Coordinates of C-alpha atoms in Angstrom, one line a residue:
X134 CA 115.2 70.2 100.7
X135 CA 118.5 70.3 100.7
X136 CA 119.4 67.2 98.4
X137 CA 120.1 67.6 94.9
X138 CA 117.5 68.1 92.4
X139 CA 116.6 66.3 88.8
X140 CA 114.6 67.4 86.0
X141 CA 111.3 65.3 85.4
X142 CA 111.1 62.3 83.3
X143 CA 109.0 63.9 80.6
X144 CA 109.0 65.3 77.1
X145 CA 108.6 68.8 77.9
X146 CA 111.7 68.8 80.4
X147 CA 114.0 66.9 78.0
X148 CA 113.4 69.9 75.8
X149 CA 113.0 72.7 77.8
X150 CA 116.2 71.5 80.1
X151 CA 118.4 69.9 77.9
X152 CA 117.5 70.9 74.3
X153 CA 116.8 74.5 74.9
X154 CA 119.0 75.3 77.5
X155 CA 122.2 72.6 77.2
X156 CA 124.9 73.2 75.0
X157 CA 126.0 69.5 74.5
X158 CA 122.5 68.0 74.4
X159 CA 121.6 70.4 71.4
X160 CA 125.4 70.4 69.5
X161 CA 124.8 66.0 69.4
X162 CA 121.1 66.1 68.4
X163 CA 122.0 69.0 65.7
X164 CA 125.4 67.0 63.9
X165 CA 122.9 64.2 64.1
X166 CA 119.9 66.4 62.0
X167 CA 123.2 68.0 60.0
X168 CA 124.5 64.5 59.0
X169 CA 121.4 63.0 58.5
X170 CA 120.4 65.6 56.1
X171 CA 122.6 64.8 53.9
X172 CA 122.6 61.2 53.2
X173 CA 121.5 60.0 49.7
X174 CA 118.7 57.3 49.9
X175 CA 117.7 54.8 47.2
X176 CA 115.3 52.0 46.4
X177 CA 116.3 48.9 46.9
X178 CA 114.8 45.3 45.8
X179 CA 114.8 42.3 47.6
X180 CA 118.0 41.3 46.6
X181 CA 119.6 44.3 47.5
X182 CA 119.5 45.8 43.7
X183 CA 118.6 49.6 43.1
X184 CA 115.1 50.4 41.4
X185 CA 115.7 53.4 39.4
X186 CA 112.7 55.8 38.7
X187 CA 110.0 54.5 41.1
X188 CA 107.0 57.0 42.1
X189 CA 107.8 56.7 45.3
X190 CA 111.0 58.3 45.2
X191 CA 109.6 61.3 43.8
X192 CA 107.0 61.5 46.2
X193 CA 109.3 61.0 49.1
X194 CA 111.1 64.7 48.1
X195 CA 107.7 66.2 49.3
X196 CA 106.1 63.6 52.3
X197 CA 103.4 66.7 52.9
X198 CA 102.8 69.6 51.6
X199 CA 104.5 71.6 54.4
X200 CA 108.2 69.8 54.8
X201 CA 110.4 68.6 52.3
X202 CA 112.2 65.3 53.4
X203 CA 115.3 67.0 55.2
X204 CA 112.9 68.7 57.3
X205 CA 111.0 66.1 58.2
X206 CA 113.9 63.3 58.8
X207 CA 115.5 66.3 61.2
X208 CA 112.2 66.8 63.0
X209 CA 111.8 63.1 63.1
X210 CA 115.8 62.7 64.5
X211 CA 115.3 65.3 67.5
X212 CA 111.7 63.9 68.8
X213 CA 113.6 60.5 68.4
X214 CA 116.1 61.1 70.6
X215 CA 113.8 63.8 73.0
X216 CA 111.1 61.7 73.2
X217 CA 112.5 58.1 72.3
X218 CA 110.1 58.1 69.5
X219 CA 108.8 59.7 66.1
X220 CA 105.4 59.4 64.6
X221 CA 103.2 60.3 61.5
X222 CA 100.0 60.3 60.9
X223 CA 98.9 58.9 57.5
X224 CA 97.0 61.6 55.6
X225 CA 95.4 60.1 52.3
X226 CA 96.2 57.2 49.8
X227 CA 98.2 55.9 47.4
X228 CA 100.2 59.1 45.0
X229 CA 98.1 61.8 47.2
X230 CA 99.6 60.1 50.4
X231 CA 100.9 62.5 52.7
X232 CA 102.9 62.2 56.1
X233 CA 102.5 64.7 59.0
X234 CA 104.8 64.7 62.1
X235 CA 103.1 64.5 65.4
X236 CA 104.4 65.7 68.3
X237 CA 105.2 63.0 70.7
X238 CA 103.7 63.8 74.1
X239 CA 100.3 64.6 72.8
X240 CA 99.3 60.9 71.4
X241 CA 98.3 58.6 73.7
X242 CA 97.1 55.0 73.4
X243 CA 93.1 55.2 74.0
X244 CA 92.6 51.5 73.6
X245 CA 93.9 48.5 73.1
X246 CA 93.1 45.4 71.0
X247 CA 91.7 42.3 73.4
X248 CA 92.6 40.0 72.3
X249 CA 96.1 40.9 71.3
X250 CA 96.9 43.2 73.7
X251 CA 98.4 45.7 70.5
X252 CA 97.1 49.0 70.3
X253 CA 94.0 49.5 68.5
X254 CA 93.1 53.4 68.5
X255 CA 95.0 56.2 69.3
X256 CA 93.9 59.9 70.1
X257 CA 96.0 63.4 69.2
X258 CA 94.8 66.2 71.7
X259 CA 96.7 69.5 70.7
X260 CA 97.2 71.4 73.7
X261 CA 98.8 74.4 72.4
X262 CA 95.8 77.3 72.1
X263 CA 94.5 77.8 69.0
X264 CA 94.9 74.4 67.9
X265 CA 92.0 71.8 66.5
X266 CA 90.4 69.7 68.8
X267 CA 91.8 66.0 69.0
X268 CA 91.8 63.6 67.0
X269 CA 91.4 59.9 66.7
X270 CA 93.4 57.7 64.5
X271 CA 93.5 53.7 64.3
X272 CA 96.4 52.2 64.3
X273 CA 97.2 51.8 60.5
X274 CA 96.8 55.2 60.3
X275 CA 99.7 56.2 61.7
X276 CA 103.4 55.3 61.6
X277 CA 105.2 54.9 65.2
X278 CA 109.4 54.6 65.0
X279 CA 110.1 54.1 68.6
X280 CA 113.1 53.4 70.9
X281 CA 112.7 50.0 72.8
X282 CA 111.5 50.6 76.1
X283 CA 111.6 47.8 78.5
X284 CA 108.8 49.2 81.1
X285 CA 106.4 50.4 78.2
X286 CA 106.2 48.5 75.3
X287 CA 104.4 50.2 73.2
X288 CA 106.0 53.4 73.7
X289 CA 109.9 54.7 72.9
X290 CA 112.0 55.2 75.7
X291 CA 114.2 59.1 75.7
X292 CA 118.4 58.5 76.1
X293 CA 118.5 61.3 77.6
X294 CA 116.5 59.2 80.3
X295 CA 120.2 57.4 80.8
X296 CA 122.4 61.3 80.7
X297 CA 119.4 63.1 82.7
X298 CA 121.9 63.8 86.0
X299 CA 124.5 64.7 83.9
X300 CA 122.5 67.3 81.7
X301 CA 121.0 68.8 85.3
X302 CA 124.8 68.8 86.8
X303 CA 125.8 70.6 83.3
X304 CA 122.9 73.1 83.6
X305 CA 123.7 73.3 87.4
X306 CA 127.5 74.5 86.4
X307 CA 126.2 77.1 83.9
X308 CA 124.0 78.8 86.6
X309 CA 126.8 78.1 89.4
X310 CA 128.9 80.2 86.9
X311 CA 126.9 82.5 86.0
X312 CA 125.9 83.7 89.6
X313 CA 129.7 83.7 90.3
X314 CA 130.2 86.1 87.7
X315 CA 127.1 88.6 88.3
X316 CA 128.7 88.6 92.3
X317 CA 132.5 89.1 90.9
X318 CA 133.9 86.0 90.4
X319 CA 133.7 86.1 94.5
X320 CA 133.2 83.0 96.4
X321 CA 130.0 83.0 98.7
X322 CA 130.9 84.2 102.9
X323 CA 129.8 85.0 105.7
X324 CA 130.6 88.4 107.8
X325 CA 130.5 87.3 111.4
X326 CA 130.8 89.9 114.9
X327 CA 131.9 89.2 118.5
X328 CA 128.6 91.2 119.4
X329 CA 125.0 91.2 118.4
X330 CA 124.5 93.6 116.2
X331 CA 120.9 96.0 116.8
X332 CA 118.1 94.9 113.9
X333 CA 118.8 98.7 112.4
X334 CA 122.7 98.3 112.3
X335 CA 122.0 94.5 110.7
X336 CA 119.5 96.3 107.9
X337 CA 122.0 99.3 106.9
X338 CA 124.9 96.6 106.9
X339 CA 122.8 94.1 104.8
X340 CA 122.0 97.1 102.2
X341 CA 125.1 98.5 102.2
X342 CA 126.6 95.4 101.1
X343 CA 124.0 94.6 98.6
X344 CA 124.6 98.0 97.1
X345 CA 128.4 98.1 97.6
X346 CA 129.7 94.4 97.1
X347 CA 127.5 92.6 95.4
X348 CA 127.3 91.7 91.4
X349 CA 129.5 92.2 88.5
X350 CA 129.6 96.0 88.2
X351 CA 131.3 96.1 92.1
X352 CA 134.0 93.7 91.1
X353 CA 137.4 94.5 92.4
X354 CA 136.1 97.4 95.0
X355 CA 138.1 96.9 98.2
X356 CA 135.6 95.7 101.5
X357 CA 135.8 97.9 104.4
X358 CA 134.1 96.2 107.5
X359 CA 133.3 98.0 110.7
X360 CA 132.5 97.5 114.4
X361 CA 134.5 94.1 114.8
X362 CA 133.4 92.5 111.3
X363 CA 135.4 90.0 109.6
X364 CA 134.7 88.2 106.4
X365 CA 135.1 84.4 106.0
X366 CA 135.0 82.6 102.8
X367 CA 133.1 79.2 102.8
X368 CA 132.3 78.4 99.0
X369 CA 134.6 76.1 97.3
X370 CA 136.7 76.7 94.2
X371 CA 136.1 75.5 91.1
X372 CA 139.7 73.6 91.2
X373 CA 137.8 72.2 94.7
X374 CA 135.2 71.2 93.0
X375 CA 137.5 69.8 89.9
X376 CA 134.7 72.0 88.2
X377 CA 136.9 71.3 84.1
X378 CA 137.1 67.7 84.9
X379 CA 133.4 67.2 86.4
X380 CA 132.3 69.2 83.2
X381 CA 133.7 67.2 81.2
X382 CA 132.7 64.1 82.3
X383 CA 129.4 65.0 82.2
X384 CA 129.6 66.8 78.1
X385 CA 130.9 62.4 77.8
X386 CA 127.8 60.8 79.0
X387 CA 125.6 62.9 77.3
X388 CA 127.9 61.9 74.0
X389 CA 127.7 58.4 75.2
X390 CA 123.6 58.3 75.6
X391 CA 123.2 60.4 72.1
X392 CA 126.1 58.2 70.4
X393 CA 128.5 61.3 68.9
X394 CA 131.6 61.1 69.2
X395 CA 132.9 64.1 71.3
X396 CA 135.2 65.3 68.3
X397 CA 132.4 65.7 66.5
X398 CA 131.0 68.4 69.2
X399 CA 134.4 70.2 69.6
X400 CA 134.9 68.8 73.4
X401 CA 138.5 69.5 74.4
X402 CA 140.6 66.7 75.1
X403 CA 138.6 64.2 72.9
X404 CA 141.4 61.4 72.0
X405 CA 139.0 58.4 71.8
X406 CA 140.0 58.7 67.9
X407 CA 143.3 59.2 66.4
X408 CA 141.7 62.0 64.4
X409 CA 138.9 63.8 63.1
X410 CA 138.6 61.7 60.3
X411 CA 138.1 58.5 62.0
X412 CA 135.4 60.1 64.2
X413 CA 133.2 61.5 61.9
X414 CA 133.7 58.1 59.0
X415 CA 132.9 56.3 63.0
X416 CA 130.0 58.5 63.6
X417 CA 128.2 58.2 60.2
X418 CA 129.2 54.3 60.4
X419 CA 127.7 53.6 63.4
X420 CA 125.1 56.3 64.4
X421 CA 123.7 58.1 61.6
X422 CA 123.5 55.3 59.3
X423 CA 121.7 52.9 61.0
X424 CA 119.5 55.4 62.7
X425 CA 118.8 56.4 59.0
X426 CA 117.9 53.0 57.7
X427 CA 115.4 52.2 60.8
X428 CA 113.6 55.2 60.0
X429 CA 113.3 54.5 55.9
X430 CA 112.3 50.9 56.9
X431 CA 109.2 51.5 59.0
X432 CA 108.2 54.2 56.6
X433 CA 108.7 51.6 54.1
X434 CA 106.8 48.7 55.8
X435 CA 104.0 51.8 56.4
X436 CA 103.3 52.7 52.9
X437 CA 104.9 49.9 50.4
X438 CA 100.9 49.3 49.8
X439 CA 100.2 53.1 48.4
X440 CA 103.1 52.7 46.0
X441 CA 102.6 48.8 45.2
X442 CA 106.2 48.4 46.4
X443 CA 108.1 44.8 44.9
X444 CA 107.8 42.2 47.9
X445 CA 110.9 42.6 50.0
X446 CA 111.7 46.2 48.6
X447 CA 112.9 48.8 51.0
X448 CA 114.0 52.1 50.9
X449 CA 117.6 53.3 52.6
X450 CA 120.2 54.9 52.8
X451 CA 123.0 55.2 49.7
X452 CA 125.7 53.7 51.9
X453 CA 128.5 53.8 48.7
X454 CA 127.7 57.4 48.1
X455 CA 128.4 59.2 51.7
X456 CA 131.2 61.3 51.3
X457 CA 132.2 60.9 55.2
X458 CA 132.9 57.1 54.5
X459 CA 135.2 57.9 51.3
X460 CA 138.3 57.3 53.7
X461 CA 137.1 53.8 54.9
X462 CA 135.8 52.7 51.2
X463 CA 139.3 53.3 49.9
X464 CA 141.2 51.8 52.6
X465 CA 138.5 48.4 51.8
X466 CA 139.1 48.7 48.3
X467 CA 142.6 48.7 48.9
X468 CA 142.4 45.4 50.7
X469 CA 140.6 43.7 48.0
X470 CA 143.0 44.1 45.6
X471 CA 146.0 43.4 47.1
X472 CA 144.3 39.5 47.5
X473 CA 145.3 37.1 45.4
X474 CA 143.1 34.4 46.1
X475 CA 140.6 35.7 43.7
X476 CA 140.0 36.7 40.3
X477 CA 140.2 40.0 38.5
X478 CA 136.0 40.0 38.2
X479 CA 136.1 39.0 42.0
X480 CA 137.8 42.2 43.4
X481 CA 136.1 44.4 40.8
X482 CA 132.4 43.3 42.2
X483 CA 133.5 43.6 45.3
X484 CA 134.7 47.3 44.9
X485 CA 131.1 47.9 43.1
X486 CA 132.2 47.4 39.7
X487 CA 131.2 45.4 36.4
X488 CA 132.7 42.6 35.2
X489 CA 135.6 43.2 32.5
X490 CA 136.9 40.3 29.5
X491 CA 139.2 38.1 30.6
X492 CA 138.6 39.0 33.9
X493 CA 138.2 35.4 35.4
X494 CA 141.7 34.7 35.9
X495 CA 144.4 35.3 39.4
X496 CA 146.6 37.2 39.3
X497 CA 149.7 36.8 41.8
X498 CA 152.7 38.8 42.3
X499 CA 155.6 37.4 39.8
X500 CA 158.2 37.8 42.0
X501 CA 156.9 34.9 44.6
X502 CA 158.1 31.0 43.2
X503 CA 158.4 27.9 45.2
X504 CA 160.5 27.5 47.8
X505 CA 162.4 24.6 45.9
X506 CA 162.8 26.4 42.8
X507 CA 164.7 28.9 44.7
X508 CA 166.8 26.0 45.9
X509 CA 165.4 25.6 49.6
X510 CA 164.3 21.9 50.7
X511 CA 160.3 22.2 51.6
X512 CA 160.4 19.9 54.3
X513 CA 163.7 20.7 56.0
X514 CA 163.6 24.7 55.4
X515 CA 167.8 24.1 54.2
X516 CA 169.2 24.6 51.6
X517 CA 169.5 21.7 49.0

């Protein structure tokens, strides 16, 4: 008693206390479902080439008869960054394959291998009434895309772990406000007496002044005080307390633990890009990309066997065809063709194009000749 309080390290806190009830916490994870969404995702070969018309890419529009594969990479994104892992269970083979998203907290590791140490069988135990009893699944059942955790191994570790103090301090300021609102934007008091005032006079004093003083509806209404009473303020201000800056700092480290940029959220005051632009091309670049790709790659690795996949083949994530990286593609393909150490065909399949005829020559900028020529001595740097 007395000392601050933090929410529990566990699945059900992280959502009840930070996705359900915390502004910023629910704002990252969602531009991260939003963005994620949208991303086009191909086939790729072992040498990096696109396989057109696969089965697999068909089948990957509908993973289960319930979700179509937005829903299920959004649902996979927010227990990923909840729980610090997603998981499947593998229902089926081959075309009639299907993938269903478990919820993270109710599978547990029943045992593990001896001799390896690996997990060998799992068990999913439904809490929620109604639901089927549990069930057991082997390990190549399922599919586990987990954060790494360096005290369990086997299981993902939450970032919101890392922000947890700063989501209770942010909760902490909503309810501080809140309060101060519903008792009129009043700092808490105390009334204090010279005398001792008789238990009846303390009762009809403490009533009146619930009645009379306190919440939103009695803001403003002038305090009258009686037999020697005074009233003496003791909360702190919000500019006391720096309550903007503290706010703020906190909305970062959430940011900082979920990776989004604070633009991206609408923080005020977010300069740590030039402009919107840059955030959102950084953003993509660096968070929803990758996070993309390491999902599509274990689901890959999971089920190249149902689809007879190529050796090496992988699916991810269309990187030349995200609109939010447009900015960044054209600034790279502007680079490329201002060099003139390389041929035609060079910068053309290195801006994703074909080779053209007569295409394996450099070019260079006509107006540059040797120094002599333009009657300065190599060596010396004079004139001749």
């Amino acid at each position: 008693r007395g000392s601050a309080t933090w929410s529990a390290y566990n699945y059900i806190a992280f959502v009840d206390e930070g996705y359900r009830r915390n502004p910023t916490v629910y704002a990252c994870i969602d531009a991260k479902q939003t963005a994620a969404q949208s991303l086009p995702i191909i086939l790729k070969d072992a040498q990096g080439q696109p396989i057109e018309n696969h089965p697999i890419l068909q089948w990957l529009q509908r993973p289960n008869p319930y979700q179509n594969l937005q829903q299920v990479i959004a649902e996979s994104i927010a227990n990923y960054d909840l729980a610090g892992e997603a998981n499947f269970a593998k229902i089926g083979m081959r075309n009639q394959l299907e993938l269903i998203s478990l919820r993270p907290d109710w599978l547990i590791i029943e045992s593990y291998d001896q001799n390896t140490g690996m997990p060998l069988r799992y068990r999913y135990s439904p809490s929620e009434q109604g639901m089927s009893p549990s069930v057991p699944y082997l390990r190549n059942e399922l599919i586990i895309w987990a954060r790494f955790n360096p005290l369990d191994r086997w299981r993902g570790l939450s970032p919101l772990h890392a922000c947890a103090f700063a989501i209770d301090t942010l909760n902490s300021y909503a309810s501080s406000n809140k309060s101060t609102l519903d008792n009129g934007v009043t700092p808490s008091g105390v009334l204090s007496t010279a005398t001792t005032l008789e238990d009846e006079s303390f009762k009809r004093l403490q009533t009146q002044f619930t009645e009379k003083y306190a919440g939103a509806n009695n803001t403003g209404k002038p305090m009258l005080l009686e037999g020697g009473l005074t009233w003496q303020q003791t909360g702190l201000s919000p500019r006391d307390m720096e309550y903007i800056q503290g706010k703020r700092a906190n909305e970062l480290d959430v940011c900082k633990a979920l990776r989004v940029p604070p633009q991206i959220i609408g923080i005020d005051g977010s300069q740590t890009f030039a402009n919107y632009e840059q955030a959102r091309a950084a953003f993509y670049e660096d968070t929803v990309i990758p996070t993309v790709n390491s999902l599509l790659s274990q689901i890959s690795y999971s089920i190249a066997a149902d689809f007879s996949l190529p050796r090496g083949a992988y699916l991810c994530v269309d990187v030349d065809a995200v609109a939010a990286l447009e900015p960044r593609r054209a600034e790279r393909m502007k680079v490329i063709d201002a060099l003139q150490s390389i041929s035609v065909n060079e910068k053309r399949e290195g801006m994703g194009y074909g080779e053209t005829d007569g295409g394996d020559v450099v070019l260079v900028d006509s107006s540059k000749i040797p120094l002599d020529m333009a009657g300065v001595d190599p060596v010396t740097g004079t004139g001749l």
